[in-house]
């Protein structure tokens, strides 16, 4: 089929008003936030999708997937548009973006069973606001909370700012519904736990639109105790001290909702009004009063153990004020985009990784040394640092953050600046047995390391793709390496 024939055929599946062929909308759909600068400068080098379609039901998703599967049309599942690793970028000439934002009903809030069921297009903030009225919370709070939608949150294996207490999205999901390319609809029932074979929820959670389309989600909810929130901040001598304190808190069994440490450089852009050229360590404790009291005591004990490397305590209100300004809104995204259109700069990138306690500090210092000694545009770097913000009993994550002035053509920015730094971070992480992606996912720009990430277990991942998407129509180039897509990774010669 040619483009006109395909669009005519689509009109026999869903109403014409649910099909968007607007040039501006299609250009926007061709890439996600990974190529935000090239998109703003109107120099995207990827194919434009044929159309964006907006199903209202699982049955419409089924019909669309079956149509694409029959005609070998690439599908990009989309829900929320906040992806940062190229997972929504288009690498095929014949591509349909299936946007779940119209499937936006809260199906049921069930306080007795402590769960809520929503369609994939429900905005996280919308559910959170409804729960707060009832004295509950989702416990999930990524920076994209005001705009992120549940289908995307599950598909990208999202994590939130309060993960140390509530867990990541995979810890919150109870059951779900998803549709496979052949039209099969799978429903995973809502039970607290079961031992009925492998946990099949994880075929859908984190699949990044490469295996199925998530249409419905049931998540845990939690009681909300805002009156008990406690905020704690410290200036410390180095990031190593911060990691040691985080470990002490976690291995002693305490679960603050937030536990973070920032390098001096990264602290400057978050806490300029009080950081005094030092690293910053912050905690937040929440929940029932008795739990908060015990958590505060655990934090204070951990800090006291390393007191020789703790410079001073920060006023609680300064930490609280910072938290209240942390989340994105659509307006802040729009403002950032306008700034990029008007000027030759942006706020750079993050590459987030994870490792055990023993190796995370080694990875941090190895990366810093290599970037400073090997990156040939070091004079353009305006900030190079990192922070840890999601901890576990056996390790933690590390966000590497780097900002730079752009002294090249907009279409070359990623190849000249981001990719060399990104590569160093991933190489050093994999060398020491860490994970190259803690929660942003693989997308399309970490696929060259997918096999290295999984090692011998890549066999399992590969077989899932063969089984569930034999025609390869689901989000071509994401997670699974494709030689055809390397031209987009490498950029211009």
PDB file of N, CA and C in Angstrom, residues 403-436:
ATOM      1  N   UNK A 403      26.264  19.352  31.103  1.00  0.00           N
ATOM      2  CA  UNK A 403      25.764  20.461  30.299  1.00  0.00           C
ATOM      3  C   UNK A 403      26.908  21.018  29.460  1.00  0.00           C
ATOM      4  N   UNK A 404      26.584  21.622  28.310  1.00  0.00           N
ATOM      5  CA  UNK A 404      27.643  22.125  27.449  1.00  0.00           C
ATOM      6  C   UNK A 404      27.137  23.214  26.516  1.00  0.00           C
ATOM      7  N   UNK A 405      28.044  24.087  26.121  1.00  0.00           N
ATOM      8  CA  UNK A 405      27.773  25.020  25.032  1.00  0.00           C
ATOM      9  C   UNK A 405      27.907  24.270  23.715  1.00  0.00           C
ATOM     10  N   UNK A 406      27.036  24.576  22.775  1.00  0.00           N
ATOM     11  CA  UNK A 406      27.009  23.830  21.508  1.00  0.00           C
ATOM     12  C   UNK A 406      27.692  24.652  20.426  1.00  0.00           C
ATOM     13  N   UNK A 407      28.864  24.188  20.005  1.00  0.00           N
ATOM     14  CA  UNK A 407      29.621  24.854  18.946  1.00  0.00           C
ATOM     15  C   UNK A 407      29.755  23.916  17.749  1.00  0.00           C
ATOM     16  N   UNK A 408      28.608  23.566  17.195  1.00  0.00           N
ATOM     17  CA  UNK A 408      28.556  22.735  15.987  1.00  0.00           C
ATOM     18  C   UNK A 408      27.165  22.889  15.397  1.00  0.00           C
ATOM     19  N   UNK A 409      26.960  22.313  14.222  1.00  0.00           N
ATOM     20  CA  UNK A 409      25.637  22.344  13.605  1.00  0.00           C
ATOM     21  C   UNK A 409      24.644  21.601  14.498  1.00  0.00           C
ATOM     22  N   UNK A 410      23.388  22.063  14.579  1.00  0.00           N
ATOM     23  CA  UNK A 410      22.402  21.418  15.454  1.00  0.00           C
ATOM     24  C   UNK A 410      22.253  19.920  15.202  1.00  0.00           C
ATOM     25  N   UNK A 411      22.331  19.510  13.935  1.00  0.00           N
ATOM     26  CA  UNK A 411      22.157  18.094  13.615  1.00  0.00           C
ATOM     27  C   UNK A 411      23.335  17.241  14.066  1.00  0.00           C
ATOM     28  N   UNK A 412      24.468  17.875  14.426  1.00  0.00           N
ATOM     29  CA  UNK A 412      25.654  17.138  14.862  1.00  0.00           C
ATOM     30  C   UNK A 412      25.821  17.124  16.382  1.00  0.00           C
ATOM     31  N   UNK A 413      24.949  17.814  17.086  1.00  0.00           N
ATOM     32  CA  UNK A 413      25.128  17.999  18.532  1.00  0.00           C
ATOM     33  C   UNK A 413      25.280  16.686  19.292  1.00  0.00           C
ATOM     34  N   UNK A 414      24.414  15.722  19.033  1.00  0.00           N
ATOM     35  CA  UNK A 414      24.487  14.454  19.767  1.00  0.00           C
ATOM     36  C   UNK A 414      25.781  13.710  19.470  1.00  0.00           C
ATOM     37  N   UNK A 415      26.149  13.661  18.195  1.00  0.00           N
ATOM     38  CA  UNK A 415      27.352  12.938  17.797  1.00  0.00           C
ATOM     39  C   UNK A 415      28.616  13.585  18.374  1.00  0.00           C
ATOM     40  N   UNK A 416      28.646  14.905  18.412  1.00  0.00           N
ATOM     41  CA  UNK A 416      29.842  15.625  18.851  1.00  0.00           C
ATOM     42  C   UNK A 416      29.956  15.682  20.377  1.00  0.00           C
ATOM     43  N   UNK A 417      28.821  15.854  21.062  1.00  0.00           N
ATOM     44  CA  UNK A 417      28.864  16.073  22.510  1.00  0.00           C
ATOM     45  C   UNK A 417      28.335  14.897  23.329  1.00  0.00           C
ATOM     46  N   UNK A 418      27.071  14.590  23.148  1.00  0.00           N
ATOM     47  CA  UNK A 418      26.438  13.607  24.034  1.00  0.00           C
ATOM     48  C   UNK A 418      26.989  12.202  23.870  1.00  0.00           C
ATOM     49  N   UNK A 419      27.057  11.708  22.640  1.00  0.00           N
ATOM     50  CA  UNK A 419      27.433  10.314  22.430  1.00  0.00           C
ATOM     51  C   UNK A 419      28.807   9.936  22.982  1.00  0.00           C
ATOM     52  N   UNK A 420      29.852  10.748  22.817  1.00  0.00           N
ATOM     53  CA  UNK A 420      31.152  10.367  23.388  1.00  0.00           C
ATOM     54  C   UNK A 420      31.132  10.238  24.909  1.00  0.00           C
ATOM     55  N   UNK A 421      30.419  11.153  25.580  1.00  0.00           N
ATOM     56  CA  UNK A 421      30.328  11.091  27.044  1.00  0.00           C
ATOM     57  C   UNK A 421      29.469   9.902  27.462  1.00  0.00           C
ATOM     58  N   UNK A 422      28.341   9.751  26.805  1.00  0.00           N
ATOM     59  CA  UNK A 422      27.411   8.641  27.028  1.00  0.00           C
ATOM     60  C   UNK A 422      28.146   7.303  26.909  1.00  0.00           C
ATOM     61  N   UNK A 423      28.979   7.169  25.899  1.00  0.00           N
ATOM     62  CA  UNK A 423      29.727   5.932  25.657  1.00  0.00           C
ATOM     63  C   UNK A 423      30.696   5.630  26.791  1.00  0.00           C
ATOM     64  N   UNK A 424      31.417   6.653  27.249  1.00  0.00           N
ATOM     65  CA  UNK A 424      32.352   6.454  28.357  1.00  0.00           C
ATOM     66  C   UNK A 424      31.619   5.957  29.603  1.00  0.00           C
ATOM     67  N   UNK A 425      30.482   6.571  29.904  1.00  0.00           N
ATOM     68  CA  UNK A 425      29.707   6.184  31.099  1.00  0.00           C
ATOM     69  C   UNK A 425      29.272   4.725  31.012  1.00  0.00           C
ATOM     70  N   UNK A 426      28.746   4.338  29.854  1.00  0.00           N
ATOM     71  CA  UNK A 426      28.262   2.969  29.694  1.00  0.00           C
ATOM     72  C   UNK A 426      29.418   1.969  29.725  1.00  0.00           C
ATOM     73  N   UNK A 427      30.504   2.293  29.072  1.00  0.00           N
ATOM     74  CA  UNK A 427      31.662   1.389  29.070  1.00  0.00           C
ATOM     75  C   UNK A 427      32.178   1.144  30.489  1.00  0.00           C
ATOM     76  N   UNK A 428      32.339   2.205  31.261  1.00  0.00           N
ATOM     77  CA  UNK A 428      32.873   2.063  32.610  1.00  0.00           C
ATOM     78  C   UNK A 428      31.904   1.314  33.522  1.00  0.00           C
ATOM     79  N   UNK A 429      30.611   1.520  33.306  1.00  0.00           N
ATOM     80  CA  UNK A 429      29.608   0.820  34.113  1.00  0.00           C
ATOM     81  C   UNK A 429      29.607  -0.675  33.820  1.00  0.00           C
ATOM     82  N   UNK A 430      29.611  -1.026  32.545  1.00  0.00           N
ATOM     83  CA  UNK A 430      29.585  -2.446  32.176  1.00  0.00           C
ATOM     84  C   UNK A 430      30.867  -3.158  32.595  1.00  0.00           C
ATOM     85  N   UNK A 431      31.991  -2.455  32.541  1.00  0.00           N
ATOM     86  CA  UNK A 431      33.267  -3.066  32.964  1.00  0.00           C
ATOM     87  C   UNK A 431      33.200  -3.591  34.394  1.00  0.00           C
ATOM     88  N   UNK A 432      32.487  -2.857  35.251  1.00  0.00           N
ATOM     89  CA  UNK A 432      32.436  -3.207  36.669  1.00  0.00           C
ATOM     90  C   UNK A 432      31.128  -3.903  37.050  1.00  0.00           C
ATOM     91  N   UNK A 433      30.425  -4.435  36.044  1.00  0.00           N
ATOM     92  CA  UNK A 433      29.262  -5.266  36.329  1.00  0.00           C
ATOM     93  C   UNK A 433      27.996  -4.523  36.678  1.00  0.00           C
ATOM     94  N   UNK A 434      27.953  -3.205  36.424  1.00  0.00           N
ATOM     95  CA  UNK A 434      26.735  -2.444  36.684  1.00  0.00           C
ATOM     96  C   UNK A 434      25.751  -2.538  35.533  1.00  0.00           C
ATOM     97  N   UNK A 435      24.603  -1.900  35.707  1.00  0.00           N
ATOM     98  CA  UNK A 435      23.608  -1.825  34.629  1.00  0.00           C
ATOM     99  C   UNK A 435      23.718  -0.476  33.932  1.00  0.00           C
ATOM    100  N   UNK A 436      23.687  -0.509  32.598  1.00  0.00           N
ATOM    101  CA  UNK A 436      23.848   0.723  31.817  1.00  0.00           C
ATOM    102  C   UNK A 436      22.593   1.586  31.826  1.00  0.00           C
TER     103      UNK A 436
END
